[in-house]
Amino acid sequence: MTQQGVRWTADQVLALAPDAASRGAGSRLGVAAPWSEAGSSGEGVVWGLCRGSGGRPYRTAVDIAGASGPGYRCDCPSRKFPCKHAIGLLLLWADAADAVPVAEAPDWVDRWIAGRRERAEGKRTESTAGAAAGPGDQVAARRRAEQRAERITAGATELEQRLADLLRGGLAGAEQGGYELWEETAARMVDAQASGLAARVRDLGGIPSSGVGWPVRLLEECALLHLLDQAWLRRHRLPEGLAATVRSRVGLPASADGPPVRDRWLVLAQHDTGDGRLTTRRIWLYGAETERTALLLSYGAAGRAPELTLPVGSALEAEVSTYPGAGRQRVALREQFTPPRPADLRPQGGTTARAAVRYGEALRDDPWLDAVPVTLDRVVPVPDGDRWQLADAEGDTALPLSAPAGSRLWRLVALSGGAPVRVFGEFGHRGFTPLTAWPTGPGPAVPLC
């Protein structure tokens, strides 16, 4: 499907839908279903009627150009988001231009789009109203923040005692005590409203059963947790940037109050992680003019994919605002001026040696940082014993790949074929995790996860 001179492929359209890869067959069934009254606004809104198995027509619409990200609407009873009809409509739009001509939207589509615009405007108005709150509201908010800080301080002090008891009794006691003791401590941190501390405590509970060398890993993580506790207890002595990082690490919410940055943002990568309670979607962006890398986070309850999704390899004109903290990489997506469209844009790449230096510099500002975003240029995946690494094609340095790399490793090896490639990923103490790659010559971005 061509939109304003840009060709959309089926793979790029599928990337707009969470879990589309695992539901590809169902999505294609959506294409094969009988569609009628299908149309497109030419500006990222697609609609149509799909007749279900019971003969009832389902009204389906997709808003790709929404300011808060793509939106989906369908009358079907499916609990999937988006449903197979929405994905099928997008595929029909990509595969058969004549079946989805540019047309005037029907009333039900106009009402739905208007509602989305009103809700987005309402969120902006609430944000503005919060910023302009009266003195009484500000005093109450400050009092609540002070009370929460006191609870976190009590929790951090209790956690310090728990760590001291562990080291006094020896690390072997951690294996004998089992996971329940750590879960109880994590629950205490939740009661103290320190969700960040609770998450790190839960991670500690799983280390004694993580295989050979677990005492070393447990001691390292205990040291980092002790450092975070002490940083919170002495936060008033820290530089503002580091203090903001500490507040974020212990679990205090923050607002994206940085100055707005408008750019043409390339979608570098998108991948999900989950802990059984929450699904976190990480979307990495690259500014064509600012040459900065930014991170969008989106969350979904257990069993549901986050709503925000952007196709890897596409670019969109948008405005973002940064969150406080060292590095200021996390951003919030503000106004979106164009829908995501396929782009030939590529990020600037560097050497493996420079990547290691960058991670070291980042740790100076945020000692709890697991990894930094890195683009490597002209690297070749090569085996190194029972593991793999990315070696500079024109140097003698390399970065180990994180283990297990899984299927993303074989996609990368197949794309390279022994030739240098450009790779974007996250590099940290566990190694390099490849997320997206580009061939040396012309070619689209290849998602590796």
Short mmCIF file of C-alpha atoms in Angstrom, two decimals:
data_model
loop_
_atom_site.label_atom_id
_atom_site.label_comp_id
_atom_site.label_asym_id
_atom_site.label_seq_id
_atom_site.Cartn_x
_atom_site.Cartn_y
_atom_site.Cartn_z
CA MET A 1 0.00 0.00 0.00
CA THR A 2 1.39 3.40 -0.93
CA GLN A 3 0.73 6.30 1.41
CA GLN A 4 2.04 9.75 0.42
CA GLY A 5 4.66 8.15 -1.81
CA VAL A 6 5.84 5.58 0.75
CA ARG A 7 5.47 1.85 0.18
CA TRP A 8 4.30 -0.23 3.15
CA THR A 9 5.10 -3.94 3.23
CA ALA A 10 3.16 -6.64 5.03
CA ASP A 11 6.02 -7.18 7.50
CA GLN A 12 6.11 -3.49 8.40
CA VAL A 13 2.36 -3.44 8.87
CA LEU A 14 2.52 -6.52 11.11
CA ALA A 15 5.12 -4.72 13.22
CA LEU A 16 2.42 -2.22 14.19
CA ALA A 17 0.52 -4.97 16.03
CA PRO A 18 1.77 -6.51 19.28
CA ASP A 19 2.27 -10.28 19.12
CA ALA A 20 1.51 -10.20 15.39
CA ALA A 21 4.25 -12.68 14.58
CA SER A 22 2.77 -15.31 16.87
CA ARG A 23 -0.68 -14.69 15.41
CA GLY A 24 0.32 -14.54 11.76
CA ALA A 25 -2.06 -17.31 10.65
CA GLY A 26 -5.02 -15.68 12.34
CA SER A 27 -4.04 -12.35 10.86
CA ARG A 28 -4.03 -13.83 7.36
CA LEU A 29 -7.48 -15.28 8.05
CA GLY A 30 -8.52 -11.70 8.67
CA VAL A 31 -7.35 -10.82 5.17
CA ALA A 32 -9.21 -13.76 3.63
CA ALA A 33 -12.46 -12.80 5.38
CA PRO A 34 -15.12 -11.00 3.30
CA TRP A 35 -14.50 -7.26 3.63
CA SER A 36 -16.85 -4.53 2.47
CA GLU A 37 -16.96 -0.72 2.63
CA ALA A 38 -13.22 -0.68 3.26
CA GLY A 39 -11.46 2.63 2.89
CA SER A 40 -8.55 4.81 3.98
CA SER A 41 -8.27 8.49 4.79
CA GLY A 42 -4.82 8.63 3.21
CA GLU A 43 -3.50 9.95 6.53
CA GLY A 44 -3.18 6.73 8.49
CA VAL A 45 -6.83 5.85 9.25
CA VAL A 46 -8.18 2.60 7.74
CA TRP A 47 -11.65 1.09 8.18
CA GLY A 48 -13.93 -1.64 6.87
CA LEU A 49 -16.71 -4.13 7.62
CA CYS A 50 -15.75 -7.78 8.08
CA ARG A 51 -18.50 -10.43 8.09
CA GLY A 52 -17.88 -12.94 10.88
CA SER A 53 -18.68 -16.64 10.94
CA GLY A 54 -22.15 -15.93 12.35
CA GLY A 55 -22.96 -13.52 9.56
CA ARG A 56 -22.72 -10.43 11.75
CA PRO A 57 -20.61 -7.60 10.25
CA TYR A 58 -17.83 -6.36 12.54
CA ARG A 59 -16.94 -2.71 12.15
CA THR A 60 -13.14 -2.44 12.28
CA ALA A 61 -10.93 0.65 12.18
CA VAL A 62 -7.24 1.41 12.76
CA ASP A 63 -5.73 4.82 13.50
CA ILE A 64 -2.02 4.56 12.72
CA ALA A 65 -1.40 8.30 13.00
CA GLY A 66 -2.77 8.79 16.52
CA ALA A 67 -0.85 11.30 18.66
CA SER A 68 -0.58 8.74 21.48
CA GLY A 69 0.30 5.83 19.18
CA PRO A 70 -1.73 3.48 16.94
CA GLY A 71 -5.32 2.78 17.97
CA TYR A 72 -7.58 -0.17 17.14
CA ARG A 73 -11.35 -0.57 17.22
CA CYS A 74 -13.49 -3.62 16.40
CA ASP A 75 -16.98 -4.87 17.33
CA CYS A 76 -15.85 -8.50 17.60
CA PRO A 77 -15.79 -10.22 21.04
CA SER A 78 -12.09 -11.13 20.87
CA ARG A 79 -9.94 -10.30 23.89
CA LYS A 80 -6.83 -10.01 21.74
CA PHE A 81 -5.54 -6.49 21.25
CA PRO A 82 -5.51 -5.83 18.39
CA CYS A 83 -7.84 -8.58 17.15
CA LYS A 84 -7.27 -10.58 13.98
CA HIS A 85 -9.72 -8.34 12.11
CA ALA A 86 -7.65 -5.22 12.82
CA ILE A 87 -4.43 -6.96 11.77
CA GLY A 88 -6.16 -8.45 8.73
CA LEU A 89 -7.44 -5.03 7.70
CA LEU A 90 -3.91 -3.63 7.88
CA LEU A 91 -2.58 -6.52 5.79
CA LEU A 92 -5.36 -6.02 3.25
CA TRP A 93 -4.39 -2.35 3.12
CA ALA A 94 -0.76 -3.33 2.47
CA ASP A 95 -1.41 -6.17 0.01
CA ALA A 96 -4.35 -4.89 -2.06
CA ALA A 97 -4.42 -1.16 -2.66
CA ASP A 98 -7.58 -1.37 -4.79
CA ALA A 99 -9.48 -3.10 -1.97
CA VAL A 100 -8.87 -0.15 0.40
CA PRO A 101 -9.22 3.02 -1.66
CA VAL A 102 -8.89 6.54 -0.29
CA ALA A 103 -12.40 7.66 0.64
CA GLU A 104 -14.44 9.79 3.01
CA ALA A 105 -14.71 8.17 6.43
CA PRO A 106 -18.19 7.05 7.57
CA ASP A 107 -19.79 8.63 10.65
CA TRP A 108 -18.85 5.81 13.05
CA VAL A 109 -15.17 6.21 12.12
CA ASP A 110 -15.34 10.00 12.50
CA ARG A 111 -16.90 9.63 15.95
CA TRP A 112 -14.24 7.15 17.05
CA ILE A 113 -11.39 9.33 15.78
CA ALA A 114 -12.92 12.41 17.40
CA GLY A 115 -13.15 10.53 20.71
CA ARG A 116 -9.48 9.54 20.52
CA ARG A 117 -8.47 13.13 19.80
CA GLU A 118 -10.59 14.41 22.70
CA ARG A 119 -9.07 11.90 25.13
CA ALA A 120 -5.54 12.81 24.02
CA GLU A 121 -6.37 16.50 24.44
CA GLY A 122 -7.88 15.76 27.85
CA LYS A 123 -4.64 14.15 29.01
CA ARG A 124 -2.68 17.20 27.88
CA THR A 125 -5.15 19.46 29.67
CA GLU A 126 -4.85 17.44 32.89
CA SER A 127 -1.08 17.67 32.68
CA THR A 128 -1.28 21.44 32.21
CA ALA A 129 -3.77 21.77 35.04
CA GLY A 130 -1.49 19.78 37.34
CA ALA A 131 1.40 22.09 36.51
CA ALA A 132 -0.80 25.10 37.31
CA ALA A 133 -2.19 23.73 40.59
CA GLY A 134 -2.87 26.23 43.35
CA PRO A 135 -0.71 26.73 46.48
CA GLY A 136 -3.01 24.50 48.58
CA ASP A 137 -2.73 21.62 46.13
CA GLN A 138 1.04 22.02 45.94
CA VAL A 139 1.36 21.95 49.73
CA ALA A 140 -0.73 18.75 49.92
CA ALA A 141 1.32 17.14 47.15
CA ARG A 142 4.56 18.06 48.90
CA ARG A 143 3.27 16.59 52.16
CA ARG A 144 2.36 13.30 50.43
CA ALA A 145 5.81 13.18 48.82
CA GLU A 146 7.48 13.71 52.20
CA GLN A 147 5.40 10.96 53.80
CA ARG A 148 6.31 8.53 51.04
CA ALA A 149 9.98 9.45 51.35
CA GLU A 150 9.81 8.67 55.07
CA ARG A 151 8.31 5.24 54.35
CA ILE A 152 11.01 4.50 51.77
CA THR A 153 13.69 5.56 54.25
CA ALA A 154 12.26 3.15 56.82
CA GLY A 155 12.21 0.39 54.22
CA ALA A 156 15.78 1.08 53.09
CA THR A 157 16.97 1.01 56.73
CA GLU A 158 15.24 -2.33 57.28
CA LEU A 159 16.76 -3.71 54.08
CA GLU A 160 20.24 -2.65 55.22
CA GLN A 161 19.75 -4.73 58.37
CA ARG A 162 18.61 -7.71 56.27
CA LEU A 163 21.75 -7.49 54.10
CA ALA A 164 23.97 -7.17 57.16
CA ASP A 165 22.38 -10.29 58.70
CA LEU A 166 22.95 -12.20 55.44
CA LEU A 167 26.65 -11.36 55.28
CA ARG A 168 27.14 -11.95 58.99
CA GLY A 169 25.64 -15.43 58.71
CA GLY A 170 27.43 -16.28 55.47
CA LEU A 171 26.15 -16.53 51.88
CA ALA A 172 25.47 -20.26 52.29
CA GLY A 173 22.49 -19.32 54.44
CA ALA A 174 20.88 -17.70 51.41
CA GLU A 175 20.64 -21.06 49.66
CA GLN A 176 19.26 -22.79 52.76
CA GLY A 177 16.73 -20.06 53.53
CA GLY A 178 15.00 -20.40 50.16
CA TYR A 179 13.10 -17.83 48.12
CA GLU A 180 10.38 -17.22 50.73
CA LEU A 181 12.63 -15.05 52.92
CA TRP A 182 13.42 -12.75 50.01
CA GLU A 183 9.77 -12.61 48.96
CA GLU A 184 8.85 -11.54 52.47
CA THR A 185 11.50 -8.80 52.37
CA ALA A 186 10.26 -7.70 48.93
CA ALA A 187 6.73 -7.46 50.31
CA ARG A 188 8.05 -5.18 53.05
CA MET A 189 9.58 -2.93 50.39
CA VAL A 190 6.25 -2.82 48.57
CA ASP A 191 4.61 -1.74 51.84
CA ALA A 192 7.24 1.00 52.04
CA GLN A 193 6.23 2.11 48.49
CA ALA A 194 9.73 1.34 47.19
CA SER A 195 8.89 -0.77 44.16
CA GLY A 196 12.41 -0.47 42.75
CA LEU A 197 13.95 -1.91 45.90
CA ALA A 198 11.31 -4.68 45.91
CA ALA A 199 12.21 -5.70 42.34
CA ARG A 200 15.92 -5.92 43.13
CA VAL A 201 15.20 -7.96 46.27
CA ARG A 202 13.14 -10.45 44.24
CA ASP A 203 16.06 -10.79 41.83
CA LEU A 204 18.31 -11.67 44.77
CA GLY A 205 15.98 -14.51 45.70
CA GLY A 206 16.55 -16.28 42.40
CA ILE A 207 20.36 -16.11 42.38
CA PRO A 208 21.14 -19.03 44.78
CA SER A 209 19.49 -21.43 42.33
CA SER A 210 21.05 -19.90 39.21
CA GLY A 211 23.92 -22.35 38.78
CA VAL A 212 27.69 -22.42 39.21
CA GLY A 213 29.20 -19.23 40.61
CA TRP A 214 26.04 -17.98 42.29
CA PRO A 215 27.81 -16.78 45.48
CA VAL A 216 29.84 -14.28 43.45
CA ARG A 217 26.74 -13.01 41.64
CA LEU A 218 24.82 -12.76 44.89
CA LEU A 219 27.60 -10.77 46.55
CA GLU A 220 27.78 -8.41 43.55
CA GLU A 221 24.04 -7.78 43.58
CA CYS A 222 24.00 -7.33 47.36
CA ALA A 223 26.74 -4.72 46.99
CA LEU A 224 24.74 -2.82 44.37
CA LEU A 225 21.62 -2.97 46.52
CA HIS A 226 23.61 -1.72 49.53
CA LEU A 227 24.94 1.13 47.37
CA LEU A 228 21.40 2.06 46.34
CA ASP A 229 20.21 2.01 49.97
CA GLN A 230 23.06 4.24 51.06
CA ALA A 231 22.53 6.58 48.11
CA TRP A 232 18.87 7.01 49.11
CA LEU A 233 19.73 7.64 52.75
CA ARG A 234 22.28 10.28 51.66
CA ARG A 235 20.41 11.59 48.62
CA HIS A 236 20.50 15.20 49.82
CA ARG A 237 24.28 15.19 49.41
CA LEU A 238 24.23 13.93 45.84
CA PRO A 239 24.39 16.01 42.62
CA GLU A 240 20.90 16.60 41.25
CA GLY A 241 21.34 14.32 38.26
CA LEU A 242 22.50 11.39 40.39
CA ALA A 243 19.85 12.12 43.03
CA ALA A 244 17.16 11.95 40.32
CA THR A 245 18.58 8.59 39.20
CA VAL A 246 18.44 7.27 42.77
CA ARG A 247 14.82 8.39 43.17
CA SER A 248 13.93 6.58 39.97
CA ARG A 249 15.84 3.43 40.98
CA VAL A 250 14.03 3.08 44.32
CA GLY A 251 10.68 3.41 42.54
CA LEU A 252 9.57 7.04 42.86
CA PRO A 253 7.56 8.23 39.85
CA ALA A 254 8.83 11.15 37.78
CA SER A 255 7.40 13.43 35.15
CA ALA A 256 8.86 13.98 31.70
CA ASP A 257 9.55 17.64 32.41
CA GLY A 258 12.51 18.09 30.09
CA PRO A 259 12.33 20.56 27.19
CA PRO A 260 10.45 19.16 24.18
CA VAL A 261 12.64 17.87 21.36
CA ARG A 262 11.19 17.65 17.88
CA ASP A 263 12.97 15.42 15.39
CA ARG A 264 12.50 12.78 12.77
CA TRP A 265 12.78 9.67 14.94
CA LEU A 266 13.92 6.34 13.52
CA VAL A 267 12.52 3.29 15.35
CA LEU A 268 15.66 1.32 16.12
CA ALA A 269 14.21 -1.60 18.07
CA GLN A 270 11.19 -2.84 19.99
CA HIS A 271 11.20 -5.74 22.42
CA ASP A 272 9.16 -6.94 25.40
CA THR A 273 10.18 -8.33 28.77
CA GLY A 274 7.92 -9.68 31.51
CA ASP A 275 8.10 -10.78 35.12
CA GLY A 276 4.71 -12.49 35.42
CA ARG A 277 3.12 -9.35 36.82
CA LEU A 278 3.89 -6.76 34.14
CA THR A 279 4.95 -6.67 30.51
CA THR A 280 7.43 -3.91 29.69
CA ARG A 281 7.94 -2.79 26.11
CA ARG A 282 11.20 -1.00 25.29
CA ILE A 283 11.21 1.07 22.09
CA TRP A 284 14.52 2.65 21.09
CA LEU A 285 14.48 5.76 18.89
CA TYR A 286 17.22 7.61 17.02
CA GLY A 287 16.96 11.31 16.12
CA ALA A 288 18.02 12.05 12.56
CA GLU A 289 18.99 15.65 13.37
CA THR A 290 19.94 15.48 17.05
CA GLU A 291 21.74 12.11 16.62
CA ARG A 292 20.58 11.13 20.10
CA THR A 293 19.19 7.78 21.20
CA ALA A 294 15.99 7.83 23.27
CA LEU A 295 13.96 5.16 25.06
CA LEU A 296 10.17 4.86 25.16
CA LEU A 297 8.68 2.57 27.80
CA SER A 298 5.17 1.14 27.64
CA TYR A 299 3.53 -1.26 30.08
CA GLY A 300 0.81 -3.89 29.97
CA ALA A 301 -0.78 -5.99 32.68
CA ALA A 302 0.13 -9.67 32.84
CA GLY A 303 -1.20 -11.45 29.76
CA ARG A 304 -1.76 -8.22 27.80
CA ALA A 305 0.65 -6.55 25.43
CA PRO A 306 1.37 -2.83 25.93
CA GLU A 307 -0.68 -0.56 23.71
CA LEU A 308 2.14 1.56 22.28
CA THR A 309 3.86 -0.10 19.33
CA LEU A 310 6.00 1.27 16.50
CA PRO A 311 7.37 -0.70 13.51
CA VAL A 312 11.13 -1.20 13.49
CA GLY A 313 12.76 0.58 10.56
CA SER A 314 10.06 3.23 10.26
CA ALA A 315 10.46 6.92 11.05
CA LEU A 316 8.04 9.48 12.40
CA GLU A 317 8.08 13.21 12.96
CA ALA A 318 7.35 13.68 16.65
CA GLU A 319 8.08 15.66 19.78
CA VAL A 320 9.43 13.98 22.92
CA SER A 321 10.23 15.16 26.45
CA THR A 322 12.94 13.66 28.65
CA TYR A 323 12.61 12.23 32.14
CA PRO A 324 15.06 13.32 34.87
CA GLY A 325 18.04 11.20 35.73
CA ALA A 326 21.59 10.54 34.62
CA GLY A 327 21.87 10.32 30.85
CA ARG A 328 18.26 11.49 30.35
CA GLN A 329 17.65 8.74 27.79
CA ARG A 330 14.09 7.86 28.75
CA VAL A 331 11.49 10.06 27.03
CA ALA A 332 7.74 10.43 26.76
CA LEU A 333 6.10 10.65 23.34
CA ARG A 334 4.27 13.95 23.09
CA GLU A 335 2.78 15.22 19.84
CA GLN A 336 3.12 13.00 16.78
CA PHE A 337 3.07 15.00 13.55
CA THR A 338 3.27 12.15 11.04
CA PRO A 339 2.47 8.43 11.18
CA PRO A 340 5.42 6.00 11.21
CA ARG A 341 6.57 5.32 7.65
CA PRO A 342 9.26 3.04 6.23
CA ALA A 343 12.60 4.89 6.03
CA ASP A 344 16.10 4.30 4.68
CA LEU A 345 17.62 6.15 7.63
CA ARG A 346 20.36 4.39 9.63
CA PRO A 347 22.00 5.36 12.93
CA GLN A 348 25.65 6.29 13.18
CA GLY A 349 27.83 3.35 14.23
CA GLY A 350 31.05 3.01 16.22
CA THR A 351 33.67 0.46 17.22
CA THR A 352 33.50 -2.23 19.88
CA ALA A 353 36.25 -0.46 21.85
CA ARG A 354 34.22 2.74 21.93
CA ALA A 355 31.16 0.79 23.11
CA ALA A 356 33.08 -0.50 26.13
CA VAL A 357 34.26 3.01 26.97
CA ARG A 358 30.73 4.34 26.67
CA TYR A 359 29.37 1.78 29.12
CA GLY A 360 32.12 2.62 31.60
CA GLU A 361 31.32 6.32 31.36
CA ALA A 362 27.61 5.62 31.87
CA LEU A 363 28.31 3.58 35.02
CA ARG A 364 29.99 6.62 36.54
CA ASP A 365 26.65 8.44 36.42
CA ASP A 366 24.41 5.42 37.12
CA PRO A 367 26.16 2.51 38.89
CA TRP A 368 22.98 0.36 38.67
CA LEU A 369 22.80 0.55 34.87
CA ASP A 370 22.58 -2.88 33.26
CA ALA A 371 23.30 -1.77 29.69
CA VAL A 372 23.56 1.18 27.30
CA PRO A 373 22.24 1.47 23.73
CA VAL A 374 25.03 0.99 21.20
CA THR A 375 25.27 0.85 17.41
CA LEU A 376 28.26 -1.10 16.12
CA ASP A 377 29.49 -0.51 12.57
CA ARG A 378 31.25 -3.09 10.42
CA VAL A 379 31.26 -5.99 12.86
CA VAL A 380 31.16 -9.73 12.11
CA PRO A 381 29.58 -12.40 14.34
CA VAL A 382 32.22 -15.08 15.00
CA PRO A 383 32.28 -18.09 17.36
CA ASP A 384 34.44 -17.97 20.48
CA GLY A 385 34.53 -21.43 22.03
CA ASP A 386 30.96 -22.25 23.10
CA ARG A 387 29.88 -18.62 22.79
CA TRP A 388 29.78 -15.95 20.08
CA GLN A 389 31.16 -12.46 19.80
CA LEU A 390 30.99 -9.44 17.49
CA ALA A 391 34.45 -8.69 16.13
CA ASP A 392 35.54 -5.47 14.43
CA ALA A 393 36.12 -6.17 10.75
CA GLU A 394 39.02 -3.68 10.71
CA GLY A 395 40.45 -4.12 14.21
CA ASP A 396 41.44 -6.66 16.84
CA THR A 397 38.72 -6.02 19.44
CA ALA A 398 35.38 -7.74 20.00
CA LEU A 399 32.35 -7.75 22.30
CA PRO A 400 30.88 -11.01 23.66
CA LEU A 401 27.24 -11.68 22.89
CA SER A 402 24.96 -12.09 25.87
CA ALA A 403 24.00 -15.68 26.58
CA PRO A 404 21.71 -17.14 25.54
CA ALA A 405 21.32 -15.10 22.34
CA GLY A 406 18.88 -17.66 20.94
CA SER A 407 17.22 -17.18 17.57
CA ARG A 408 18.40 -13.57 17.28
CA LEU A 409 21.97 -14.89 16.95
CA TRP A 410 21.10 -17.08 13.97
CA ARG A 411 19.22 -14.26 12.27
CA LEU A 412 22.29 -12.08 12.68
CA VAL A 413 24.63 -14.80 11.40
CA ALA A 414 22.38 -15.42 8.39
CA LEU A 415 22.23 -11.69 7.57
CA SER A 416 26.00 -11.33 7.87
CA GLY A 417 27.08 -14.47 6.02
CA GLY A 418 30.63 -13.65 7.14
CA ALA A 419 30.45 -10.05 5.88
CA PRO A 420 30.45 -6.93 8.11
CA VAL A 421 27.09 -5.60 9.25
CA ARG A 422 25.80 -2.70 11.31
CA VAL A 423 24.09 -3.80 14.54
CA PHE A 424 22.10 -1.95 17.18
CA GLY A 425 21.68 -3.44 20.63
CA GLU A 426 22.21 -3.07 24.36
CA PHE A 427 25.70 -3.57 25.82
CA GLY A 428 26.43 -4.14 29.50
CA HIS A 429 28.08 -6.44 32.00
CA ARG A 430 26.24 -9.47 30.55
CA GLY A 431 27.56 -8.78 27.05
CA PHE A 432 26.00 -7.37 23.89
CA THR A 433 22.35 -8.13 23.13
CA PRO A 434 21.68 -7.60 19.38
CA LEU A 435 18.26 -6.14 18.58
CA THR A 436 18.38 -4.86 14.98
CA ALA A 437 20.85 -5.17 12.10
CA TRP A 438 21.44 -3.70 8.64
CA PRO A 439 23.41 -5.25 5.77
CA THR A 440 26.53 -3.51 4.48
CA GLY A 441 24.79 -2.55 1.25
CA PRO A 442 21.25 -1.28 0.67
CA GLY A 443 18.50 -3.02 2.56
CA PRO A 444 15.90 -2.51 5.27
CA ALA A 445 16.40 -2.90 8.99
CA VAL A 446 16.14 -6.52 10.16
CA PRO A 447 14.62 -6.97 13.64
CA LEU A 448 16.42 -9.70 15.54
CA CYS A 449 13.88 -10.18 18.32
#
